[in-house]
PDB file of C-alpha atoms and ligand atoms in Angstrom:
ATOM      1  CA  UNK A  13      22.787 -59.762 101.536  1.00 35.00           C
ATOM      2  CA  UNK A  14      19.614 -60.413  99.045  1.00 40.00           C
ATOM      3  CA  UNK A  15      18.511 -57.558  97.093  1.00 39.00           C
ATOM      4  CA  UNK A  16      14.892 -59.757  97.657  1.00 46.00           C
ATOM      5  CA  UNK A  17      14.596 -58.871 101.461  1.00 49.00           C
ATOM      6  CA  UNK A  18      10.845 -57.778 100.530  1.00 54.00           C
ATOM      7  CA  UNK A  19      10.010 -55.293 103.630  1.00 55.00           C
ATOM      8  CA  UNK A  20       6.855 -55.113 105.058  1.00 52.00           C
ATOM      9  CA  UNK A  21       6.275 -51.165 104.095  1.00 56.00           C
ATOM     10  CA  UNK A  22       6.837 -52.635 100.498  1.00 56.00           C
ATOM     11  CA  UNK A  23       4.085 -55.235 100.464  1.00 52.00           C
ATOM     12  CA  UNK A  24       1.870 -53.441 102.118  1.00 51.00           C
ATOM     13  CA  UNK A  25       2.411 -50.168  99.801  1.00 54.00           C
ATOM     14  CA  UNK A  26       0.866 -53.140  97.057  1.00 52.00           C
ATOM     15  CA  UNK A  27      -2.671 -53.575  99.299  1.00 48.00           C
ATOM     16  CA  UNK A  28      -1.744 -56.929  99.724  1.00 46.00           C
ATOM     17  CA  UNK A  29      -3.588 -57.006 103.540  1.00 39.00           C
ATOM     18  CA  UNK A  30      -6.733 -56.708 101.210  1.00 38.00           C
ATOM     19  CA  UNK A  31      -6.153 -60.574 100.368  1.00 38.00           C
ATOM     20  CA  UNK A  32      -8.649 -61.751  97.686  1.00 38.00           C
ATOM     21  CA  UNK A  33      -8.975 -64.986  96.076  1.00 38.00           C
ATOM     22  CA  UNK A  34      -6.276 -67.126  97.013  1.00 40.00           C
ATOM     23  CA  UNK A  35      -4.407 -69.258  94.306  1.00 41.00           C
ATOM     24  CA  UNK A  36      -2.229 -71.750  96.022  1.00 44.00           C
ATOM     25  CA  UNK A  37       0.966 -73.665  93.527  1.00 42.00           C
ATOM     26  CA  UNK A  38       1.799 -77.042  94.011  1.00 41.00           C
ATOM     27  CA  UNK A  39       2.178 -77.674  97.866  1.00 40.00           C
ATOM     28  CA  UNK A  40       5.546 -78.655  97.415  1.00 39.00           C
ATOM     29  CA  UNK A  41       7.008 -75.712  96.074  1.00 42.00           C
ATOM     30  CA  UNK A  42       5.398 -73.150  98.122  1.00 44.00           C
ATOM     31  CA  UNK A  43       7.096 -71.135  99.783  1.00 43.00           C
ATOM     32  CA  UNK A  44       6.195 -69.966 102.662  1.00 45.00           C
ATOM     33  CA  UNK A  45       8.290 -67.628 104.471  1.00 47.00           C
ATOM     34  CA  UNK A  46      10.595 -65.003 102.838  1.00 48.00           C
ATOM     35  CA  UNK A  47      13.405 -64.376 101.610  1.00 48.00           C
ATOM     36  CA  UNK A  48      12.650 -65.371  98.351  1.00 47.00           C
ATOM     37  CA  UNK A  49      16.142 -66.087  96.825  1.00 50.00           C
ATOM     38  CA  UNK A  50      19.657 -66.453  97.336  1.00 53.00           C
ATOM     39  CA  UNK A  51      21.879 -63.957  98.040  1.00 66.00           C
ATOM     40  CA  UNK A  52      23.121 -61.610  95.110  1.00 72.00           C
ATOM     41  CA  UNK A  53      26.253 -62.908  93.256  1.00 72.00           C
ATOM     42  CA  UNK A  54      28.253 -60.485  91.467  1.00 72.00           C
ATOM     43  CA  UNK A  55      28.413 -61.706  87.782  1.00 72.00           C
ATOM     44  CA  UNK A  56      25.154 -63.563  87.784  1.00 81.00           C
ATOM     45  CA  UNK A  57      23.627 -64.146  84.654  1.00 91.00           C
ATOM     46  CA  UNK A  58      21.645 -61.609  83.244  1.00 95.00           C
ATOM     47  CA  UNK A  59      17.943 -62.849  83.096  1.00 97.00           C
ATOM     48  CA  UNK A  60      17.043 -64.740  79.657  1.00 97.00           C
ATOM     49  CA  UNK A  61      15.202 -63.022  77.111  1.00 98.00           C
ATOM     50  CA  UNK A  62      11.924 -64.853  75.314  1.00 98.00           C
ATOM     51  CA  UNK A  63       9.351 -64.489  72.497  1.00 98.00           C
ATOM     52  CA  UNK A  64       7.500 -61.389  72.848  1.00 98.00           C
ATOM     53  CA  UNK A  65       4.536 -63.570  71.511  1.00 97.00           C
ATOM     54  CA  UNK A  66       1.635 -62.272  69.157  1.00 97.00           C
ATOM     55  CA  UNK A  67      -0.238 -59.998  71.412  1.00 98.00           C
ATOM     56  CA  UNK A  68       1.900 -57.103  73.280  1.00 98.00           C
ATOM     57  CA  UNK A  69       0.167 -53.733  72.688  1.00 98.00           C
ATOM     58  CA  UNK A  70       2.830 -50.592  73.937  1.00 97.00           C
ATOM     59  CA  UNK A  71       1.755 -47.454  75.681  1.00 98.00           C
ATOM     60  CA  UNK A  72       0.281 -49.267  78.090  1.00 98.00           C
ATOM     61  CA  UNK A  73      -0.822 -47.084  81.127  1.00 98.00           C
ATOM     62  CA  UNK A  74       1.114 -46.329  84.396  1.00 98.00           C
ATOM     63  CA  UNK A  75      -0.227 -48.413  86.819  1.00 97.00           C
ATOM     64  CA  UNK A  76       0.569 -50.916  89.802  1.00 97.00           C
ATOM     65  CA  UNK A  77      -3.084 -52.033  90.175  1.00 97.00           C
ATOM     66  CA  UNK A  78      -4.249 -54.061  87.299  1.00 97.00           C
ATOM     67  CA  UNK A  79      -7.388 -55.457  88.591  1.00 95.00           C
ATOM     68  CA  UNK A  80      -9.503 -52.927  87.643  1.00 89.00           C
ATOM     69  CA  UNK A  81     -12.635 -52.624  85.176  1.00 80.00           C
ATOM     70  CA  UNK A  82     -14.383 -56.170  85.899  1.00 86.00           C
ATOM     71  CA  UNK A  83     -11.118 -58.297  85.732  1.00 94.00           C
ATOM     72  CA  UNK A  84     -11.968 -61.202  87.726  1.00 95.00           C
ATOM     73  CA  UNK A  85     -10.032 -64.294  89.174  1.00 95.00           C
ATOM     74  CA  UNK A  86      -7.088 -65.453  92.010  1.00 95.00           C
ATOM     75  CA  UNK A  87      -5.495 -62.305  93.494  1.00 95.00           C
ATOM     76  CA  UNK A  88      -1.852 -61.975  92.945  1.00 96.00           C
ATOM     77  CA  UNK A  89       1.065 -59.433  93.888  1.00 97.00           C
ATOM     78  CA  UNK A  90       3.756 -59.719  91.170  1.00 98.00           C
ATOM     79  CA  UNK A  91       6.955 -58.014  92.645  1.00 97.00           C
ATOM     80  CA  UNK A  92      10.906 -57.863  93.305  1.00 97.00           C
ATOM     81  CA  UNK A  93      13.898 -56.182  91.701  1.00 97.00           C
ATOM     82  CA  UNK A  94      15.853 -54.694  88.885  1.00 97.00           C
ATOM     83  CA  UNK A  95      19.852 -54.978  89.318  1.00 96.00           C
ATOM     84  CA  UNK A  96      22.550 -55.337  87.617  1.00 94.00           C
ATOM     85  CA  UNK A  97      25.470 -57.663  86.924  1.00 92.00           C
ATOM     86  CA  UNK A  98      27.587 -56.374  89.966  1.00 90.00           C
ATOM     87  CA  UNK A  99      24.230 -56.572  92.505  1.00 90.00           C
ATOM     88  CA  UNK A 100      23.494 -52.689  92.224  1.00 94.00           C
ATOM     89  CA  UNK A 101      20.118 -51.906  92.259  1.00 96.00           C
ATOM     90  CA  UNK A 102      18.459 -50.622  89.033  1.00 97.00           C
ATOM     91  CA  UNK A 103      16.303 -47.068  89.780  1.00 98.00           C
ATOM     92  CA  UNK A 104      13.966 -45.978  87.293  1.00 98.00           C
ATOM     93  CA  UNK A 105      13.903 -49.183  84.971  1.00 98.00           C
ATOM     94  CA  UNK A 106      10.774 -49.650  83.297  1.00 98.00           C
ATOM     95  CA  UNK A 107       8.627 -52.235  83.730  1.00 98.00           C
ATOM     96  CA  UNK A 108       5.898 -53.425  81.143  1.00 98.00           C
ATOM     97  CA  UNK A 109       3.537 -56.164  82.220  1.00 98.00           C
ATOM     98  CA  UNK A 110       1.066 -57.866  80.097  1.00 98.00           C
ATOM     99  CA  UNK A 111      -0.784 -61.521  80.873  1.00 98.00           C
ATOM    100  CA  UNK A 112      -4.052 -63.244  79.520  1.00 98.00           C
ATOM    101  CA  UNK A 113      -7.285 -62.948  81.857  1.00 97.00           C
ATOM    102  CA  UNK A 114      -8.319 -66.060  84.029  1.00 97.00           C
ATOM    103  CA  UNK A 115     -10.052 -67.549  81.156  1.00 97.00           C
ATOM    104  CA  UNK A 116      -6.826 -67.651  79.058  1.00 97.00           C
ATOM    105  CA  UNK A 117      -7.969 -64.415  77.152  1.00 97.00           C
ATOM    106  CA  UNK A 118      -5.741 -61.764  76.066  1.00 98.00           C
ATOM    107  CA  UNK A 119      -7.575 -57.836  75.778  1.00 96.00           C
ATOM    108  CA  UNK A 120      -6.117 -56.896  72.277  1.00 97.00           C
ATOM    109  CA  UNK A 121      -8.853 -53.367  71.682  1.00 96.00           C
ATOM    110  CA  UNK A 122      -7.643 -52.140  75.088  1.00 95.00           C
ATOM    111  CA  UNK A 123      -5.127 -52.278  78.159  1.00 96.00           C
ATOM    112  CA  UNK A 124      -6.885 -54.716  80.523  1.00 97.00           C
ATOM    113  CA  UNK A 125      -4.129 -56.478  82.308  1.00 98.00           C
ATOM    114  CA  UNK A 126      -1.295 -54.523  81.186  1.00 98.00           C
ATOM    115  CA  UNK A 127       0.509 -51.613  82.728  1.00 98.00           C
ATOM    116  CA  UNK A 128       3.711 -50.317  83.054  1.00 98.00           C
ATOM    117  CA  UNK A 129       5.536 -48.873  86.369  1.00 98.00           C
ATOM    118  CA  UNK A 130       9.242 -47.883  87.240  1.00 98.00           C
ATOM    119  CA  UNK A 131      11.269 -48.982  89.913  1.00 98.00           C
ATOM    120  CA  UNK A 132      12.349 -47.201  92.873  1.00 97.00           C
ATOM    121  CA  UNK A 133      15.455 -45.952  94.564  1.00 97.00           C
ATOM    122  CA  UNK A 134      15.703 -49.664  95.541  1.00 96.00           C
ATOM    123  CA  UNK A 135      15.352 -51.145  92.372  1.00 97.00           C
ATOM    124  CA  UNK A 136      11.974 -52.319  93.680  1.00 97.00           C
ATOM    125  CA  UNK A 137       8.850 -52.771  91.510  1.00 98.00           C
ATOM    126  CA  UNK A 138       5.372 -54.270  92.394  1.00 98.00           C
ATOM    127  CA  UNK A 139       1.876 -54.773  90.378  1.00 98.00           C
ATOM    128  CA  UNK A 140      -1.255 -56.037  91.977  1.00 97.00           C
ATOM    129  CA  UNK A 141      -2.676 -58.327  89.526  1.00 97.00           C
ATOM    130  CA  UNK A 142      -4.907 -61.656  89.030  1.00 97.00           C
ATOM    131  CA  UNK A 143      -3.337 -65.447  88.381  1.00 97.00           C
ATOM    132  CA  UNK A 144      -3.065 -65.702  84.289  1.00 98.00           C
ATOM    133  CA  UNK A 145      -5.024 -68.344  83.288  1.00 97.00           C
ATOM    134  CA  UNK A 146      -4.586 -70.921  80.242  1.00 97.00           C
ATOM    135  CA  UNK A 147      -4.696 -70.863  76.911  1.00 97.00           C
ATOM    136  CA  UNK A 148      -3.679 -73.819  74.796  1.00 96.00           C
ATOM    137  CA  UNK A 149      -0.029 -75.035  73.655  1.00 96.00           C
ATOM    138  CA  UNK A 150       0.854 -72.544  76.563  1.00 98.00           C
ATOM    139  CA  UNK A 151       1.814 -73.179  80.531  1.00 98.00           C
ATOM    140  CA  UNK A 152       0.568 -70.488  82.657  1.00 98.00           C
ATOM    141  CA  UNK A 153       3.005 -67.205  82.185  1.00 98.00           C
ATOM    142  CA  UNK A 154       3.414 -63.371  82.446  1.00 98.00           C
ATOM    143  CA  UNK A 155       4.904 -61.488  79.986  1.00 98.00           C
ATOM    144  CA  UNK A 156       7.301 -58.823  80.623  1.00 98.00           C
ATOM    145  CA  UNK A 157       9.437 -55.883  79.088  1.00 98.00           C
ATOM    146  CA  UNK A 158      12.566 -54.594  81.526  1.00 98.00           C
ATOM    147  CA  UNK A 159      14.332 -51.298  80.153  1.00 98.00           C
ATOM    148  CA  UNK A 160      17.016 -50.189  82.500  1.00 97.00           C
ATOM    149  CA  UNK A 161      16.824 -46.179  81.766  1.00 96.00           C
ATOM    150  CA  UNK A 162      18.982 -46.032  78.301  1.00 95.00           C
ATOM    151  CA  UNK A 163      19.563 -49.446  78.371  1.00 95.00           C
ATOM    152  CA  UNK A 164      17.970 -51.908  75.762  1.00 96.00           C
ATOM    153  CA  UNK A 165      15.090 -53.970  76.333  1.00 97.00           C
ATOM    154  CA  UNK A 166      14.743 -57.245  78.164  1.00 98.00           C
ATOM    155  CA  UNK A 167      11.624 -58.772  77.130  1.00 98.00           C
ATOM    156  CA  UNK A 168      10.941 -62.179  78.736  1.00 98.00           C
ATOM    157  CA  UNK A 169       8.001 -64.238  80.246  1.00 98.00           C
ATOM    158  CA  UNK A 170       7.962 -65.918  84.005  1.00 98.00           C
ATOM    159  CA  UNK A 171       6.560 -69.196  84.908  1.00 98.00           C
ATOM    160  CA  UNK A 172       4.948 -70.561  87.846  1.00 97.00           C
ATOM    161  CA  UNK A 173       6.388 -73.239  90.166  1.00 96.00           C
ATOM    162  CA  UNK A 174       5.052 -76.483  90.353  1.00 95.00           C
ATOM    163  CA  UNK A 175       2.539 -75.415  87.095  1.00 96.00           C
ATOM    164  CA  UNK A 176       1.564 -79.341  85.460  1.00 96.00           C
ATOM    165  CA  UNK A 177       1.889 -77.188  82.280  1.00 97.00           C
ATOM    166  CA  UNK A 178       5.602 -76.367  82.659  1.00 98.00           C
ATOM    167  CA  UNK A 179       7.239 -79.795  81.947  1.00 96.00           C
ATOM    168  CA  UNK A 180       5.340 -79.490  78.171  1.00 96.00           C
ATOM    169  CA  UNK A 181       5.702 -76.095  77.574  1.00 98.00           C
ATOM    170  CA  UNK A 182       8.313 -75.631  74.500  1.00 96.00           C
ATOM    171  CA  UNK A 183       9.357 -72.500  75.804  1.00 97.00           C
ATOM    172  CA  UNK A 184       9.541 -72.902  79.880  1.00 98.00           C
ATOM    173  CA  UNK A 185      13.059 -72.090  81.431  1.00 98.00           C
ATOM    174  CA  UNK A 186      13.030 -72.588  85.180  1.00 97.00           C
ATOM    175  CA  UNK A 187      15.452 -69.930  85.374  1.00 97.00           C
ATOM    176  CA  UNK A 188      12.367 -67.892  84.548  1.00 98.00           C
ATOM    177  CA  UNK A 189      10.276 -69.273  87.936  1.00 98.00           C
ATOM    178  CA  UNK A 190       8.734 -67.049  89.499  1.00 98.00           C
ATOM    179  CA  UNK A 191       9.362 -67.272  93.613  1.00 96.00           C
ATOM    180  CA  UNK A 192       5.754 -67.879  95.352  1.00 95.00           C
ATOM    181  CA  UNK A 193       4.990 -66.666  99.172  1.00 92.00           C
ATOM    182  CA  UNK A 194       2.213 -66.037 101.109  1.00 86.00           C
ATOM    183  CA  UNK A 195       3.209 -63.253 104.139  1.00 80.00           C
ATOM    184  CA  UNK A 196      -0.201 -61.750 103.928  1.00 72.00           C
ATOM    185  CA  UNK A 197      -3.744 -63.275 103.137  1.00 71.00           C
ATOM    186  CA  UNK A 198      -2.539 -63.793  99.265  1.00 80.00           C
ATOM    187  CA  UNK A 199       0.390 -64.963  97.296  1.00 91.00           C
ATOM    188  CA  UNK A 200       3.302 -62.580  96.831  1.00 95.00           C
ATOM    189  CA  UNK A 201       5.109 -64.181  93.232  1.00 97.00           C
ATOM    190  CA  UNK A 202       8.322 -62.310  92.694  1.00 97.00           C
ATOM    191  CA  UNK A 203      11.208 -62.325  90.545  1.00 97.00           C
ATOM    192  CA  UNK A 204      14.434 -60.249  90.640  1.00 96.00           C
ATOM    193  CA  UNK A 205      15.332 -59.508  87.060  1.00 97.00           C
ATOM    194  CA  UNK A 206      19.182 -59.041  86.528  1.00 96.00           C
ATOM    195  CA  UNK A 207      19.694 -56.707  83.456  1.00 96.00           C
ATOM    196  CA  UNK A 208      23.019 -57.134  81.586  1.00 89.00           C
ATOM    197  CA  UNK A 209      24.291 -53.324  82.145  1.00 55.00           C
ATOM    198  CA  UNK A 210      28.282 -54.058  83.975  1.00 46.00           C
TER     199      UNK A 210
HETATM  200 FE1  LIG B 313       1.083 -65.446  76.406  1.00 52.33          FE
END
């Protein structure tokens, strides 16, 4: 069985019936109904680690909702799961997102657009957030830090289908896509992130 079988109680825990802006990918690689991967396989490949690129600022605050203080742009949910090699969810792995405004800008004096949260019992995890935008020699991207508790740190970045951006991008891996859905008035992009922990 998927460890992405988002429930309803999840998504709508995130406000997502508050819709927003809508931000649609390419039509082709919407998805439009969930589940939003295949089924767990034991031994999967842990999720591949990137640049942590020149502007990460730690201690961000606690937070699921980052659209707070004037951000402005498409509405997004970011969401899914922390497990392990063998499928078991992940509780209490740490989650540290961080993205550029919809103008491509990143907030380097403060903590707009970043936030951390930790997953539940369920290995669950889910931010309310705004479509990055783009800045140049880059393809549109999140950044992200994944800490299983006393584990080490994954930190990574995940891409959007269908993104023109993507093919040019000297970084991209499309094992890195983000999974795009609309159940609700906006897009749900999630990602399970497999941590290397046996
Ligand atoms: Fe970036």
């Amino acid at each position: 069985m998927s460890r992405f079988d988002l429930s309803r109680r999840d998504l709508l825990g995130l406000g997502l019936a508050a819709g927003g802006g809508l931000w649609r990918p390419h039509p082709a690689r919407a998805e439009t109904t969930l589940p939003l991967t295949p089924a767990c396989r034991d031994g999967d490949e842990p999720t591949p680690a990137q640049t942590e690129g020149p502007y990460f600022t730690p201690d961000s605050p606690e937070r699921t909702d980052l659209v707070v203080d004037g951000v402005d742009g498409p509405r997004t949910a970011l969401t899914g799961f922390v497990r392990d090699r063998t499928c078991r969810p992940i509780a209490g792995a740490l989650l540290d997102l961080w993205h550029c405004d919809a103008d491509g800008r990143y907030d380097n004096q403060g903590f707009r657009l970043r936030g951390h949260q930790f997953t539940d019992e369920k290995g669950f995890f889910g931010f309310q957030t705004i479509v990055p935008g783009l800045y140049p020699g880059r393809t549109r991207h999140f950044h992200i830090k994944v800490q299983a508790p006393g584990g080490d740190i994954l930190t990574t970045q995940l891409y959007f289908p269908g993104e023109p951006g993507n093919k040019s991008d000297r970084i991209f891996d499309e094992a890195l896509l983000l999974h795009i859905a609309f159940p609700f008035a906006g897009p749900v992009a999630s990602f399970e992130f497999v941590l290397g922990r046996a």
